[in-house]
Coordinates of C-alpha atoms and ligand atoms in Angstrom, one line a residue:
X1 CA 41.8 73.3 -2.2
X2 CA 39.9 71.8 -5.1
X3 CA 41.4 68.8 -5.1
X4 CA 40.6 66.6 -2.4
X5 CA 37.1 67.8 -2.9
X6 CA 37.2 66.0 -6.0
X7 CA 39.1 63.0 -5.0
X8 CA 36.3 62.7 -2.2
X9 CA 34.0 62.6 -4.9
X10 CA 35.7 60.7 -7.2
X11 CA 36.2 58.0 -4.2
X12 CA 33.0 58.3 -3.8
X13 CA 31.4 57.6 -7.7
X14 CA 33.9 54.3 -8.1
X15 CA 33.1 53.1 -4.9
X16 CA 29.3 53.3 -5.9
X17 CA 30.5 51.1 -9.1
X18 CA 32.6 48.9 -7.9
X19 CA 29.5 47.8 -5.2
X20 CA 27.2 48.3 -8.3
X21 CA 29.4 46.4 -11.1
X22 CA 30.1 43.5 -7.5
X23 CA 26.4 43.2 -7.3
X24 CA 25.0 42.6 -10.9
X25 CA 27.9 40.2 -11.5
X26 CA 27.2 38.5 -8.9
X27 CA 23.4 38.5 -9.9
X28 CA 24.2 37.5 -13.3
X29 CA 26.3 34.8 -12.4
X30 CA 24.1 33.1 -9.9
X31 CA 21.6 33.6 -12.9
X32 CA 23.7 31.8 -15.4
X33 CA 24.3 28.9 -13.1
X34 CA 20.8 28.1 -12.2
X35 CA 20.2 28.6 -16.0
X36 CA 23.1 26.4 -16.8
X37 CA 22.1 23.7 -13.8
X38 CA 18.7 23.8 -15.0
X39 CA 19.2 23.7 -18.9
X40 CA 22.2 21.0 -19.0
X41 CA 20.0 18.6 -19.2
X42 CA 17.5 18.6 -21.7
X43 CA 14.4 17.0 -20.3
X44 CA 11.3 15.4 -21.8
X45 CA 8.5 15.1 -19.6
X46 CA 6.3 12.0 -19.7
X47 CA 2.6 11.6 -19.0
X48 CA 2.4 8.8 -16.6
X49 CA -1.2 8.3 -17.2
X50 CA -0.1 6.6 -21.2
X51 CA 2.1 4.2 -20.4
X52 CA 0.8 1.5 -22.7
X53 CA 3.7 1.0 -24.7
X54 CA 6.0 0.4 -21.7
X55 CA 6.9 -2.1 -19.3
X56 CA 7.3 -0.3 -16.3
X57 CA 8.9 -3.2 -14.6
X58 CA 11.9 -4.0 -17.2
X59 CA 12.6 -0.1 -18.1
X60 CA 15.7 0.1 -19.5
X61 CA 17.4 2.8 -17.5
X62 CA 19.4 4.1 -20.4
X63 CA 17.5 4.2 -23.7
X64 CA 20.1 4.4 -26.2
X65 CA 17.6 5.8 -28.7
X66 CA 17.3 9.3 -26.7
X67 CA 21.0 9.2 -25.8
X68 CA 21.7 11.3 -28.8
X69 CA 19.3 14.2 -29.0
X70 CA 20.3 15.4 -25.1
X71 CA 16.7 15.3 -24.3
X72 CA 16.0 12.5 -22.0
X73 CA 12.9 11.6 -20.6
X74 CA 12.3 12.5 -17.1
X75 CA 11.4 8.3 -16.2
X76 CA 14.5 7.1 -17.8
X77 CA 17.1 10.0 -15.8
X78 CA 15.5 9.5 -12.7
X79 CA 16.2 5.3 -13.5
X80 CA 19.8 6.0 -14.5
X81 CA 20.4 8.1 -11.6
X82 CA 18.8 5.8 -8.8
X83 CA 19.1 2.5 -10.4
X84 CA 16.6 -0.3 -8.1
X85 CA 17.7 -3.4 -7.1
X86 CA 15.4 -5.8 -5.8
X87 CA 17.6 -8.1 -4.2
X88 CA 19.1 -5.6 -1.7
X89 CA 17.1 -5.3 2.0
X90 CA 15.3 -2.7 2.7
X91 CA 17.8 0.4 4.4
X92 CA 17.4 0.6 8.4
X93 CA 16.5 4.1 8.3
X94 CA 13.6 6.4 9.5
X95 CA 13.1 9.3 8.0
X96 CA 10.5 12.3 9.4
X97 CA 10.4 15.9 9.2
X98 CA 8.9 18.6 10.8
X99 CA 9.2 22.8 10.2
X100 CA 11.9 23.0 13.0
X101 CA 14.1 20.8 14.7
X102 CA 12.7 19.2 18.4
X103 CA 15.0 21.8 20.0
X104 CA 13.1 24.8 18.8
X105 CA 10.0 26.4 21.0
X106 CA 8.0 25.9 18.7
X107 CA 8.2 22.0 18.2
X108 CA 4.5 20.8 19.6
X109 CA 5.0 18.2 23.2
X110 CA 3.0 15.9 21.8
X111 CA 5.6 15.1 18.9
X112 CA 8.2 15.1 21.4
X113 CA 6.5 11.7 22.9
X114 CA 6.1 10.5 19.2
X115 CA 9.6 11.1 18.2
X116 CA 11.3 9.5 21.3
X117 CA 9.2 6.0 20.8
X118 CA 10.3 6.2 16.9
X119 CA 14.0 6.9 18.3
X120 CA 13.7 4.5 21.0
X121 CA 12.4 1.7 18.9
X122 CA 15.2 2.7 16.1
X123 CA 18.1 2.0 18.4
X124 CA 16.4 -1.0 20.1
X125 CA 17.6 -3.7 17.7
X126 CA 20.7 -4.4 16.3
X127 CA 21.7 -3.2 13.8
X128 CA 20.4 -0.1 14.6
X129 CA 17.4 1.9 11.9
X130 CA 19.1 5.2 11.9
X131 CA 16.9 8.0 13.2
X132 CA 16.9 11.3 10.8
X133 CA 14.6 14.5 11.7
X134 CA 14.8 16.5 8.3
X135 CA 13.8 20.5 9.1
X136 CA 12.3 22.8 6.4
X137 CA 15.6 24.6 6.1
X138 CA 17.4 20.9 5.4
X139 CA 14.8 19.9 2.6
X140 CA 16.5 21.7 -0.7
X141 CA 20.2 21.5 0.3
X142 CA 19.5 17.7 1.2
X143 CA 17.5 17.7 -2.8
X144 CA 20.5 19.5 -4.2
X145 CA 22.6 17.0 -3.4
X146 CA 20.2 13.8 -3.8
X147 CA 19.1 14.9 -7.5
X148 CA 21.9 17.6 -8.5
X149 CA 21.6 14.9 -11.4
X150 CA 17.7 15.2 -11.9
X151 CA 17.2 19.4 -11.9
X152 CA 13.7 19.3 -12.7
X153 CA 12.9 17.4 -10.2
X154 CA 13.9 20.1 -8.0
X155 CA 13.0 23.0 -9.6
X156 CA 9.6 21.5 -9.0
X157 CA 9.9 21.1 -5.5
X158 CA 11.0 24.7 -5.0
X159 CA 8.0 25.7 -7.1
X160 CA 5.4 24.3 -5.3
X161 CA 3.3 26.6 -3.5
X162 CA 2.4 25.9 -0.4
X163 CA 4.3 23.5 2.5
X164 CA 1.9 20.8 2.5
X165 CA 3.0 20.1 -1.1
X166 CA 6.0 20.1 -0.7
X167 CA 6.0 17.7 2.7
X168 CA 4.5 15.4 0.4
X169 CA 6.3 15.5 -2.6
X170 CA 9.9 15.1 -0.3
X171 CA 8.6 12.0 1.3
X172 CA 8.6 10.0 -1.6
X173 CA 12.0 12.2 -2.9
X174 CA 14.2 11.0 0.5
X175 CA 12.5 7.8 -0.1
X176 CA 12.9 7.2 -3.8
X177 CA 16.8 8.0 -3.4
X178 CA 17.6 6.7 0.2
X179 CA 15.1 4.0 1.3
X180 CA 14.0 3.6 4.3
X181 CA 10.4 4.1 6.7
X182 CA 9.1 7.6 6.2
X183 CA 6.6 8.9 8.9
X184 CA 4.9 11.9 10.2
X185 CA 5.4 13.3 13.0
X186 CA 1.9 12.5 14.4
X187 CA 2.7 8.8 14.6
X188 CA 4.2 6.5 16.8
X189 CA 5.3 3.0 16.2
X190 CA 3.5 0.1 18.5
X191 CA 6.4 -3.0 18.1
X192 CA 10.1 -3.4 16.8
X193 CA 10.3 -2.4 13.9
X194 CA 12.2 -5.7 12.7
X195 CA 8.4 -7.5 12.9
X196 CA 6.5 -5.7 10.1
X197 CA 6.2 -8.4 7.8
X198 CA 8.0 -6.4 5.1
X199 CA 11.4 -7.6 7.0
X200 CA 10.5 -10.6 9.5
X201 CA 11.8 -13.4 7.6
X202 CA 9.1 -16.1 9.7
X203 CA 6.6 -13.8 8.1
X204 CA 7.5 -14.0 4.3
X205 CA 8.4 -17.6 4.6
X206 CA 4.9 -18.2 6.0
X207 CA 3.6 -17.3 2.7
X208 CA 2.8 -20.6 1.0
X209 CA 0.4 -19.8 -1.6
X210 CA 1.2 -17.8 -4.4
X211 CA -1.5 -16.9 -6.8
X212 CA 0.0 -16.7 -10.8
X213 CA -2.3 -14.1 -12.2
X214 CA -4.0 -14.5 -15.4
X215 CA -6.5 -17.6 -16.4
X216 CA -6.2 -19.4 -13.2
X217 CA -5.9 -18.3 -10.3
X218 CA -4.5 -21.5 -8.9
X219 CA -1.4 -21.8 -6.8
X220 CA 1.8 -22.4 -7.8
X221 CA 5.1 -23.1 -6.4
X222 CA 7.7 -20.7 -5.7
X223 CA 10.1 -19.9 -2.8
X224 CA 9.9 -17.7 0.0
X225 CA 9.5 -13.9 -1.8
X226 CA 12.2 -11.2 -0.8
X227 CA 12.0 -8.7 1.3
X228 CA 9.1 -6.2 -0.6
X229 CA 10.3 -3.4 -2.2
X230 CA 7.8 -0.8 -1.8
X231 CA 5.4 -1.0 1.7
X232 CA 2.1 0.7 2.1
X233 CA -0.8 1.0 3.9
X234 CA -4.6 1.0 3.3
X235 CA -6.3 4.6 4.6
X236 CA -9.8 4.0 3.6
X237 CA -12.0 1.1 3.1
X238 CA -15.4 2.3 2.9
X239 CA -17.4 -0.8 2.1
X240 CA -20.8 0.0 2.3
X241 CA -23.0 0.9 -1.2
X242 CA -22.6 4.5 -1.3
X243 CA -19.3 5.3 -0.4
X244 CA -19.0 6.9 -3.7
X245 CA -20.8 9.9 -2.2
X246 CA -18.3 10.1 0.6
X247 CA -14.9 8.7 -0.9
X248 CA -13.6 9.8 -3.9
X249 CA -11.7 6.1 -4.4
X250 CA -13.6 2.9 -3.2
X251 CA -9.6 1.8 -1.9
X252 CA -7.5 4.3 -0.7
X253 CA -3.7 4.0 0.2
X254 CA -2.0 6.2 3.2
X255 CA 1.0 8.3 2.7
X256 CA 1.6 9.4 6.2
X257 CA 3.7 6.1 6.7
X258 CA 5.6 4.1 4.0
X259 CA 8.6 1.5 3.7
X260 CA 10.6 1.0 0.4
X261 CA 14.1 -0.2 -1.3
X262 CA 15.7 3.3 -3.0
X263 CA 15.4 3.4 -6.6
X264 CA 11.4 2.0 -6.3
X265 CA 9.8 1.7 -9.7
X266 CA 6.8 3.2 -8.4
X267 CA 8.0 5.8 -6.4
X268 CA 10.0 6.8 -9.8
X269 CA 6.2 7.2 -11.9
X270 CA 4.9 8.7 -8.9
X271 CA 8.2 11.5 -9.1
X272 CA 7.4 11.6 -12.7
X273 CA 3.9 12.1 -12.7
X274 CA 4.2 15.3 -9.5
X275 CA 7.1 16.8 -11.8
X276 CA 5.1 17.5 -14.6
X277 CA 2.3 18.4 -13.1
X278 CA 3.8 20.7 -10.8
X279 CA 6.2 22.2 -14.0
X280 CA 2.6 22.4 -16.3
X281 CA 0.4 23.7 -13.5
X282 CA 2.4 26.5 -11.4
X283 CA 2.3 29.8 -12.3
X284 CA 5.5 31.9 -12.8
X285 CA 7.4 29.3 -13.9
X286 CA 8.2 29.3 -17.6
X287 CA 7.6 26.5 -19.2
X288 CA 10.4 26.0 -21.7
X289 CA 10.0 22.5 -20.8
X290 CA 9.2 20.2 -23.7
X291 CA 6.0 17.6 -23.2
X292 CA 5.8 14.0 -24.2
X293 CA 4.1 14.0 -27.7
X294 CA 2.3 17.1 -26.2
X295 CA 1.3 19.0 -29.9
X296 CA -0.7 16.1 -30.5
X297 CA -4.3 16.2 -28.8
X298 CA -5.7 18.9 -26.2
X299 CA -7.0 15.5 -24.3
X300 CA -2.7 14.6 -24.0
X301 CA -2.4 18.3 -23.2
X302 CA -4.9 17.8 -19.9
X303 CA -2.6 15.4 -18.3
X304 CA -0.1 18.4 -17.1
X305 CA -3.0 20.0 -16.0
X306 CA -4.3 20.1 -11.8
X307 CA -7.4 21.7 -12.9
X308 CA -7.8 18.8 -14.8
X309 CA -8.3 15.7 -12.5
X310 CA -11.3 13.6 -12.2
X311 CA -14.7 14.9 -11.6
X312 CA -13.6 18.9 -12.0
X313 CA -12.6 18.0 -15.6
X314 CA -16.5 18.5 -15.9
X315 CA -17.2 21.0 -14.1
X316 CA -18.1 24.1 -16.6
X317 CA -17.7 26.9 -14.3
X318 CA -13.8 25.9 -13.1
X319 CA -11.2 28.0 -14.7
X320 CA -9.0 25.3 -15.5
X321 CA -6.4 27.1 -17.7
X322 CA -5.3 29.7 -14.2
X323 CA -2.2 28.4 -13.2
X324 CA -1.7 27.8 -9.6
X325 CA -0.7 29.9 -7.0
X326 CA -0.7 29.7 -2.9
X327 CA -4.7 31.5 -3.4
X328 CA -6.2 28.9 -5.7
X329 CA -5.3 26.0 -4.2
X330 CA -8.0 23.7 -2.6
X331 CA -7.8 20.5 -0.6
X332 CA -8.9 18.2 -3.4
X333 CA -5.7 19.4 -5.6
X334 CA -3.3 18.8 -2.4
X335 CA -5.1 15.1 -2.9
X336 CA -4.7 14.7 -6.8
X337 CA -1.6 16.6 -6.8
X338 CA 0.9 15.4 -4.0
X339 CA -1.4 13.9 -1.2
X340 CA -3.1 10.1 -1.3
X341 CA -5.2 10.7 -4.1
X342 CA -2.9 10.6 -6.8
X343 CA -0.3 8.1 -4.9
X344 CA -3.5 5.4 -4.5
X345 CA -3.6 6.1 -8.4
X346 CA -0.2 5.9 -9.2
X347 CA -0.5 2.6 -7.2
X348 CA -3.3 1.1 -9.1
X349 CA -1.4 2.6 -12.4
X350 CA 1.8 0.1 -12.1
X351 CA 0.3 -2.8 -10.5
X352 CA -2.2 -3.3 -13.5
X353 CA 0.9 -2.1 -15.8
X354 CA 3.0 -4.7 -14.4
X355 CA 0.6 -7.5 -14.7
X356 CA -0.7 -6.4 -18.1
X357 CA 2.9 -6.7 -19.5
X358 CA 4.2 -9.3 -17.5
X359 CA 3.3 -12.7 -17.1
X360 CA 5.2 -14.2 -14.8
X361 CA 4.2 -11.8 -11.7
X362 CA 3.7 -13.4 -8.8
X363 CA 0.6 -12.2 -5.7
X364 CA -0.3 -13.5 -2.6
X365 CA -3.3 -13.1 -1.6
X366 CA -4.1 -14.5 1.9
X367 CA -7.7 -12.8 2.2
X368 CA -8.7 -14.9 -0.4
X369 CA -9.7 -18.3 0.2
X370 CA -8.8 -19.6 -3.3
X371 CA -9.0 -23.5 -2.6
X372 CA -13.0 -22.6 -2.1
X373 CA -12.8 -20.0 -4.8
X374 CA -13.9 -17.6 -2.6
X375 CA -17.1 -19.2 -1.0
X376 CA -17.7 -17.6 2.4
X377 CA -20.1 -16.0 4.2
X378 CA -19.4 -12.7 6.3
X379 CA -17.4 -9.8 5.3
X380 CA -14.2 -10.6 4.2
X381 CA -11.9 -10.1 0.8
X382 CA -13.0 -13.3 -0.5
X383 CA -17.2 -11.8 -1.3
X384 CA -15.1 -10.2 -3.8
X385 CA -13.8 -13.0 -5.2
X386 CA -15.9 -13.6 -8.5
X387 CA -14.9 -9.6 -9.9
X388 CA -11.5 -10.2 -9.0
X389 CA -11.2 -13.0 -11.2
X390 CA -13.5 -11.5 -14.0
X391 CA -10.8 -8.3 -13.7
X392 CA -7.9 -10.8 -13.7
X393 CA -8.9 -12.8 -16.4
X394 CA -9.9 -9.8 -18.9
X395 CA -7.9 -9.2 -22.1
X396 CA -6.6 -6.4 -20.3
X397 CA -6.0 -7.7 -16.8
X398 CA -6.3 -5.6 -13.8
X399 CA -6.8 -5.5 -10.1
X400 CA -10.2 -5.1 -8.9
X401 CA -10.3 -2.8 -5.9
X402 CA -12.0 -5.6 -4.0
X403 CA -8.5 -7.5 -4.1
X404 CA -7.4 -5.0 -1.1
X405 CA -10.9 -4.6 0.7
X406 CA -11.0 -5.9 3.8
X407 CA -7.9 -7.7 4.3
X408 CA -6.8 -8.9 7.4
X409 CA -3.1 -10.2 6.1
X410 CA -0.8 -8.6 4.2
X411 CA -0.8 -8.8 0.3
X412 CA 2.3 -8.8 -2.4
X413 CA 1.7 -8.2 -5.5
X414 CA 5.3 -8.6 -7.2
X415 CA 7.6 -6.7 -4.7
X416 CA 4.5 -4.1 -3.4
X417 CA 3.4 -5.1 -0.2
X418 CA -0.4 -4.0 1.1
X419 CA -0.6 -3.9 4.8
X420 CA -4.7 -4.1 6.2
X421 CA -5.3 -1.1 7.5
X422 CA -5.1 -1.9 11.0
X423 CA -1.3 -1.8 10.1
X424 CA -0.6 2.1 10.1
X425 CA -4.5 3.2 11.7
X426 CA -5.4 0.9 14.8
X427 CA -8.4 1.8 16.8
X428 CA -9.9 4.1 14.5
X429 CA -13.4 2.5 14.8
X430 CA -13.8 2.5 11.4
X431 CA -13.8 0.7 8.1
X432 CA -12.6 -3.1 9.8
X433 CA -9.5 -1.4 11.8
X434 CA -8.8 -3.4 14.5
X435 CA -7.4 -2.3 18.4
X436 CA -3.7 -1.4 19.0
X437 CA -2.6 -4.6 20.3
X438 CA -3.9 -6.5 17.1
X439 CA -0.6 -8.4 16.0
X440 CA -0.8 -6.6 12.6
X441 CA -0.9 -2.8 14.2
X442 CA 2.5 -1.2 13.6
X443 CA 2.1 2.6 13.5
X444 CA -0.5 4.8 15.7
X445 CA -1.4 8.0 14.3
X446 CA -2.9 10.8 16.7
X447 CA -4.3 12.3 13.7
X448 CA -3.0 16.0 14.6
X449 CA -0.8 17.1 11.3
X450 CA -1.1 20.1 12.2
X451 CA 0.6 22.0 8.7
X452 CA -3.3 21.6 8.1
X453 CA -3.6 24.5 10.2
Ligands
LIG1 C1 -0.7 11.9 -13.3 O1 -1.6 10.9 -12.8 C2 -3.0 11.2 -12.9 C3 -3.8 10.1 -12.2 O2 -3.6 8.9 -12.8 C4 -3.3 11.3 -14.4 O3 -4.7 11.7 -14.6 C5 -2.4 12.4 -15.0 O4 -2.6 12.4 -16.4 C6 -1.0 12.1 -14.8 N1 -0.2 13.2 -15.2 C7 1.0 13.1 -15.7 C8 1.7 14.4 -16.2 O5 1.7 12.2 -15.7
LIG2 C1 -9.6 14.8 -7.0 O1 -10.0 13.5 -7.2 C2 -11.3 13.2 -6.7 C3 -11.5 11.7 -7.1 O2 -11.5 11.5 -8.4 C4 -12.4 14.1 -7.3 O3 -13.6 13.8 -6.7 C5 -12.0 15.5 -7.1 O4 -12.9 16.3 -7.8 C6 -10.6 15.7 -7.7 N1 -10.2 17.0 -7.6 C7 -9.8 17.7 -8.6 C8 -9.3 19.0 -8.3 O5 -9.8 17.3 -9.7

């Protein structure tokens, strides 16, 4: 009579807390995980903009000074976890991604051409570059598993607001830990991919004249380099007098197609630097993170800071303390945050790093016609020549921009190799770029990334 009215109810009330007690222990637990994932490892996280004190080229990937306090510097875990070495060849891989994989609707024709010459060309020489099409959905599993040793790394990807972002940020992440060519899906390559002079051996051993930096710029002797660790391209060369009212950087480098050796010292500051920014800059995310020496001055402070780049440090009317969200963000912080603008400064960072704490760095220089210290008439790298030696030569040596305008032939500098910018944008019409069938056009691009949309 009463009773199973009771049970019924009864049944009813511990069913509703077994479910309830099931569902915040599971909550909690998934919380205490990420907490314990993300906390394990106490990290520090450096500007890369003050690096004076370091040798970015001889870090020591395990500094025995920080072992003891658990917090390690952000540089020095990413170094212990992907340790570089220069004397390996560059992986035979090609990485792309896309939002969806080429079997969904959605995947635009005109990439289906573009992927099927980067396939084709992949599996055309032996051994084969192995082809890999990373979707969306792939990106954070695949990060989990590259930098489970690294969190930060990808809480920041996760925390980036919008996709663009994070397409650029996980280039240089599948690059930095596997190696390989990165492109975007809006290119195609032109040739085998064995002749980029990054891998063809006639081409390195062609290179006869290496220029020692520093007092002279004379040649020396040396042997043929290695293969180059890190490959990149030149995106814009505006040389005419007022580019500065156009370009925001008289040299810029393109990201939509790069070559390196995993573990790439640059890539690593380049990691470093996006990390902290994105940690410092996003809102929502709290920031129990300690900074680099950050009590110090508001000027260190700025470093962390998006809002704080370049030309909109002075602007008086920009709200530079509102953290970012999807709604704030413009294109000039997708270019100092992830995109070409800060990777061209990154660039420029560790070159002039390396040679002002080195002194045994070894460049060649092609463009430059050093036995006639430069003299020449016509456009070409050597009306440069005169700043690049004054630059070179300074108490603080550094690479004049000029040192990648106009070039025709590949540079190294070290184990970073400049391609002209024919090499990844042929038949543009622009800036020097030279037709398709030059012999130093590698990668078209049809110029349709269309995440812009
Ligand atoms: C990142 O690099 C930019 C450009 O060089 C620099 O202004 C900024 O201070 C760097 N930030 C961090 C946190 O490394
Ligand atoms: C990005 O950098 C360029 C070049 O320095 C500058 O003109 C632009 O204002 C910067 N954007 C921001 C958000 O600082």
């Amino acid at each position: 009579m009463g009773l199973p009215k009771i049970s019924r109810r009864t049944r009813y009330v511990v069913v509703i807390v077994i479910t309830l007690y099931v569902l915040v222990s599971v909550q909690w637990n998934t919380a205490r995980v990420n907490h314990d994932f993300f906390n394990s490892i106490g990290t520090l996280l450096p500007s890369t903009a003050r690096v004076d004190d370091l040798n970015l080229k001889k870090l020591q990937p395990v500094d025995a000074s920080r072992a003891d306090d658990q917090l390690m510097d952000l540089r020095v875990q990413l170094a212990s976890q992907f340790p570089y070495d220069p004397t390996l060849p560059i992986p035979k891989k090609v990485w792309q991604t896309w939002k969806t994989d080429s079997s969904d609707k959605s995947f635009p024709r005109n990439f289906f051409k573009c992927q099927s010459v980067w396939k084709t060309l992949s599996e055309a020489e032996t051994p084969h570059h192995q082809y890999q099409l990373i979707t969306d959905d792939q990106m954070v599993p695949l990060l989990k598993q590259m930098y489970g040793g690294v969190p930060q790394v990808i809480r920041a990807f996760e925390s980036l607001p919008i996709p663009i972002l994070k397409a650029d940020f996980f280039r240089y992440l599948i690059l930095y830990a596997r190696g390989g060519i990165y492109s975007d899906m809006d290119t195609f390559p032109l040739r085998p991919l064995s002749t980029w002079p990054s891998t063809s051996s006639s081409f390195l051993s062609s290179l006869k004249n290496p220029l020692k930096y520093g007092n002279s710029m004379e040649s020396v002797d040396t042997k043929t380099p290695a293969e180059p660790g890190l490959v990149i391209g030149i995106e814009a060369d505006p040389d005419r007098s007022d580019w500065a009212k156009w370009y925001a950087r008289r040299i810029q480098f393109c990201q939509w197609t790069m070559q390196s050796k995993p573990g790439h010292p640059l890539l690593r500051e380049l990691i470093t630097n996006i990390t902290a920014t994105t940690l410092e800059s996003v809102a929502d995310l709290k920031s129990s993170l300690p900074l680099d020496d950050i009590e110090t001055t508001k000027e260190l402070a700025d470093d962390y800071n998006v809002n704080m780049r370049d030309k909109r440090r002075f602007d008086k009317h920009y709200k530079h303390q509102q953290k970012k969200t999807a709604k704030n963000i413009d294109g000039t912080d997708i270019m100092n945050w992830t995109g070409p603008g800060i990777f061209s400064d990154v660039v420029f960072q560790y070159l002039n790093n390396l040679i002002q704490k080195n002194d045994d760095i070894l460049m060649f220089n092609e463009n430059l016609d050093v036995a006639n210290k430069g003299n020449s008439d016509g456009d070409s790298t050597t009306k440069f020549y005169k700043d690049i030696v004054k630059h070179l030569q300074d108490v603080k040596p550094s690479l004049f921009w000029g040192f990648f305008s106009l070039i025709t032939e590949p540079i190294l500098v070290d184990d970073v190799m400049v391609l002209p910018i024919t090499s990844f944008s042929p038949g543009v019409r622009t800036m020097g770029a030279k037709d398709d069938n030059d012999r130093m056009a590698f990668v078209k691009h049809i110029f349709e990334g269309s995440w812009k949309d």
